[in-house]
Amino acid sequence: MARKLLMSGVAVAGIGVCSVLLNHYLTTPRTYDDTSLSEWRPDGPRYVAPENPVLGVNDTFRSLHGSTRNSDEVLTAVAPEVELDWVVEQDMFITEGPSIDREGNLYFSPVTPKEHVVLVSLDGKTGERRWTIEGYSQGGGAPLVLDDPDRPGEQIIYLTLYERALAVRPDGEIIWDVQTGLKKYIDPVQGLENSHNFGANYLPQADAIVSVVMDGTMIMLDRKTGRLLLPEPFIIPGAPAKPSNATRIPQWLLDRADAVAREAVGEDPTHGGRFSRVMDILFGGGVKVANYFSIDPATGRIFVAATAEDEDDGVKDGLAANGAIYGIDVVRREGKLQLAVAAKAMFEGGTGSTPALTADGKRIYTSDEHGHVIAYDRDLNELWRHNVGEQVLASITVASEGNELYVATLKTLYKLFDRGDRAEGGWSASLDMYPELMGAKNINLLTATVTANGIAMMAGNGILTKSGKAIPLTVGVGLLDRETGKVIGYTQGLEESVATTITGPDGGFYIGHSPVRRALSKSLMGPLVNDLTGGIARYKPVNRQSLSHHILCSASIRAENASTYFNSYPASALEDLSHVRVLLRQLNEIPSNDRASSIGDFDELLNSADRGGAKQLAIELSNACEFVRADSEHQLASK
């Protein structure tokens, strides 16, 4: 009966699904010729993060959501036009990462791979393996890339598993490799191992690496030595999540999706099917924490989205029906460091959002399962909530400029403005990559990423069922205009991800493959859907002259903002100039024959710390931008 109901729902959602798939026209994306520069400008001074020699500059994806505060924002620009360059490690299932170092090398930790490895490093240009570290991997989440203050200009990669944690140099040299003191945890209700780690984070106030695991266990290690800093692990006070049967998938379909995933990326020996395990987590599954977490670099407060405590839902049954955010502080008692809950906020149902912070750490954003985006202060007092009208798909993307937020749902991406005591609606993305005929819809598939020149996305087309599930037919990566929400560029891709929309330092994309929704598509539609694949895919820039135009004009915009606010908001102005420096460095990496301009003319002005230097820099960059803007418009007209 369940099978008939599901198939009926799919048929209603998309009349003639097979016809959609068989019609080449419906599964071929449109071409975007107009990659014109956006009219977007910052609205006022920007949020400023405190300087830290370990955190460095947010110039690439150093962790799962770009930064330790989970902003999903990078300072570099992304190419409006990209193409699939390569895909490697295709038998690996990657739910977080890759993370990227300053030189463009990649690092990721696969989930229970066939091969006995916990950490893999790839060359960002070629995809070739650089090195691996052996061991059992239930998945260590996204590795964390930090600057090494003892060796200026160098970086260190940190990986936290459940029983093990490592610090590694980019060349593969292990600095420390320690035991966390944790032992494998078996869920007493379902018998499943809840030891997945979503990734390490950094706590400046204790110079510590912090980790939160799916079962709610937190550990803290000395960054330099790996020494355990807590007398015993801290346990998030929430109860295991209560299973939900409201939208569960029938067992026959779970089995089929598990088989499809098994064929592509192997079995998960700890849980059985990969697809069914993800469904367990989404619909309860006894876990406490199902997301990464955030740390406010200004105060050191740790924010974790987890389950509420047992009796918070009014029923004492050892399970939690609601979610909560915990603000956790490091305190010293009897000469020893400890963690303590300092603030707590509850919400009905669960959340798909990692808590995301503004750059200054004064605002925290999450969502509930009823479509609300919720803003809190540092003490988790609710400031406002705003309903976007549908389920929020992933973490809230937080820009450091313009009080802007970007909210991912399956249907679209929404832009919001935080107006202090309320949210103000902006645009909803005009997703028009594919024709919407015969039930097929353009759909958003992942958290958005704020870049210097637009909003990077992963999207595609597929069927949206009445129960709110997505059945993707195609996936791809693209760029939205930050001012209008229109698609500037889009490239059909190979596979989906449940991580984040990761952009590289050269303006390309790196997508960690974790085929979950497409496992459902393949199990329902068989050969009409492309085979699943694991691994990492690179999408490289193909029109580097256009990219150089975008970089140069993005730098001009920030220089102008720095000049405007140099006297009234000096910290914001200096942050804008830091942003300019990142962009000009990115521009300099483009070969001179493809580059819009040399950065040499701007060096002296960029290093001037007075308002006059900032103003002159803004004028010269603006002139250069207007020149390439006119050139771009001329080239477009000639087409």
XYZ file of C-alpha atoms in Angstrom, residues 53 56 84 107 129 131 158 187 253 320 334 338 352 356 370 380 401 410 426 450-451 465 470 490 512 565 603 614:
28
model
C 46.889 34.868 13.799
C 43.795 34.167 9.369
C 33.733 20.019 -15.442
C 41.683 17.633 2.155
C 46.547 12.144 -4.742
C 49.097 11.583 0.285
C 43.332 19.333 11.840
C 22.942 3.519 20.309
C 12.298 1.895 -1.367
C 13.430 14.484 22.600
C 39.635 24.378 40.582
C 35.537 22.838 31.829
C 18.665 21.350 9.319
C 25.607 30.648 11.707
C 8.321 25.004 9.991
C 20.206 33.258 22.727
C 28.195 43.105 4.165
C 14.208 23.104 -2.276
C 14.509 40.560 -0.548
C 28.482 34.353 -0.677
C 31.421 35.251 -2.905
C 6.691 15.339 -4.268
C 13.167 16.124 -4.009
C 25.164 27.649 -14.835
C 32.292 16.491 -2.590
C 33.759 54.730 5.992
C 50.255 48.006 -4.251
C 42.070 54.554 0.363
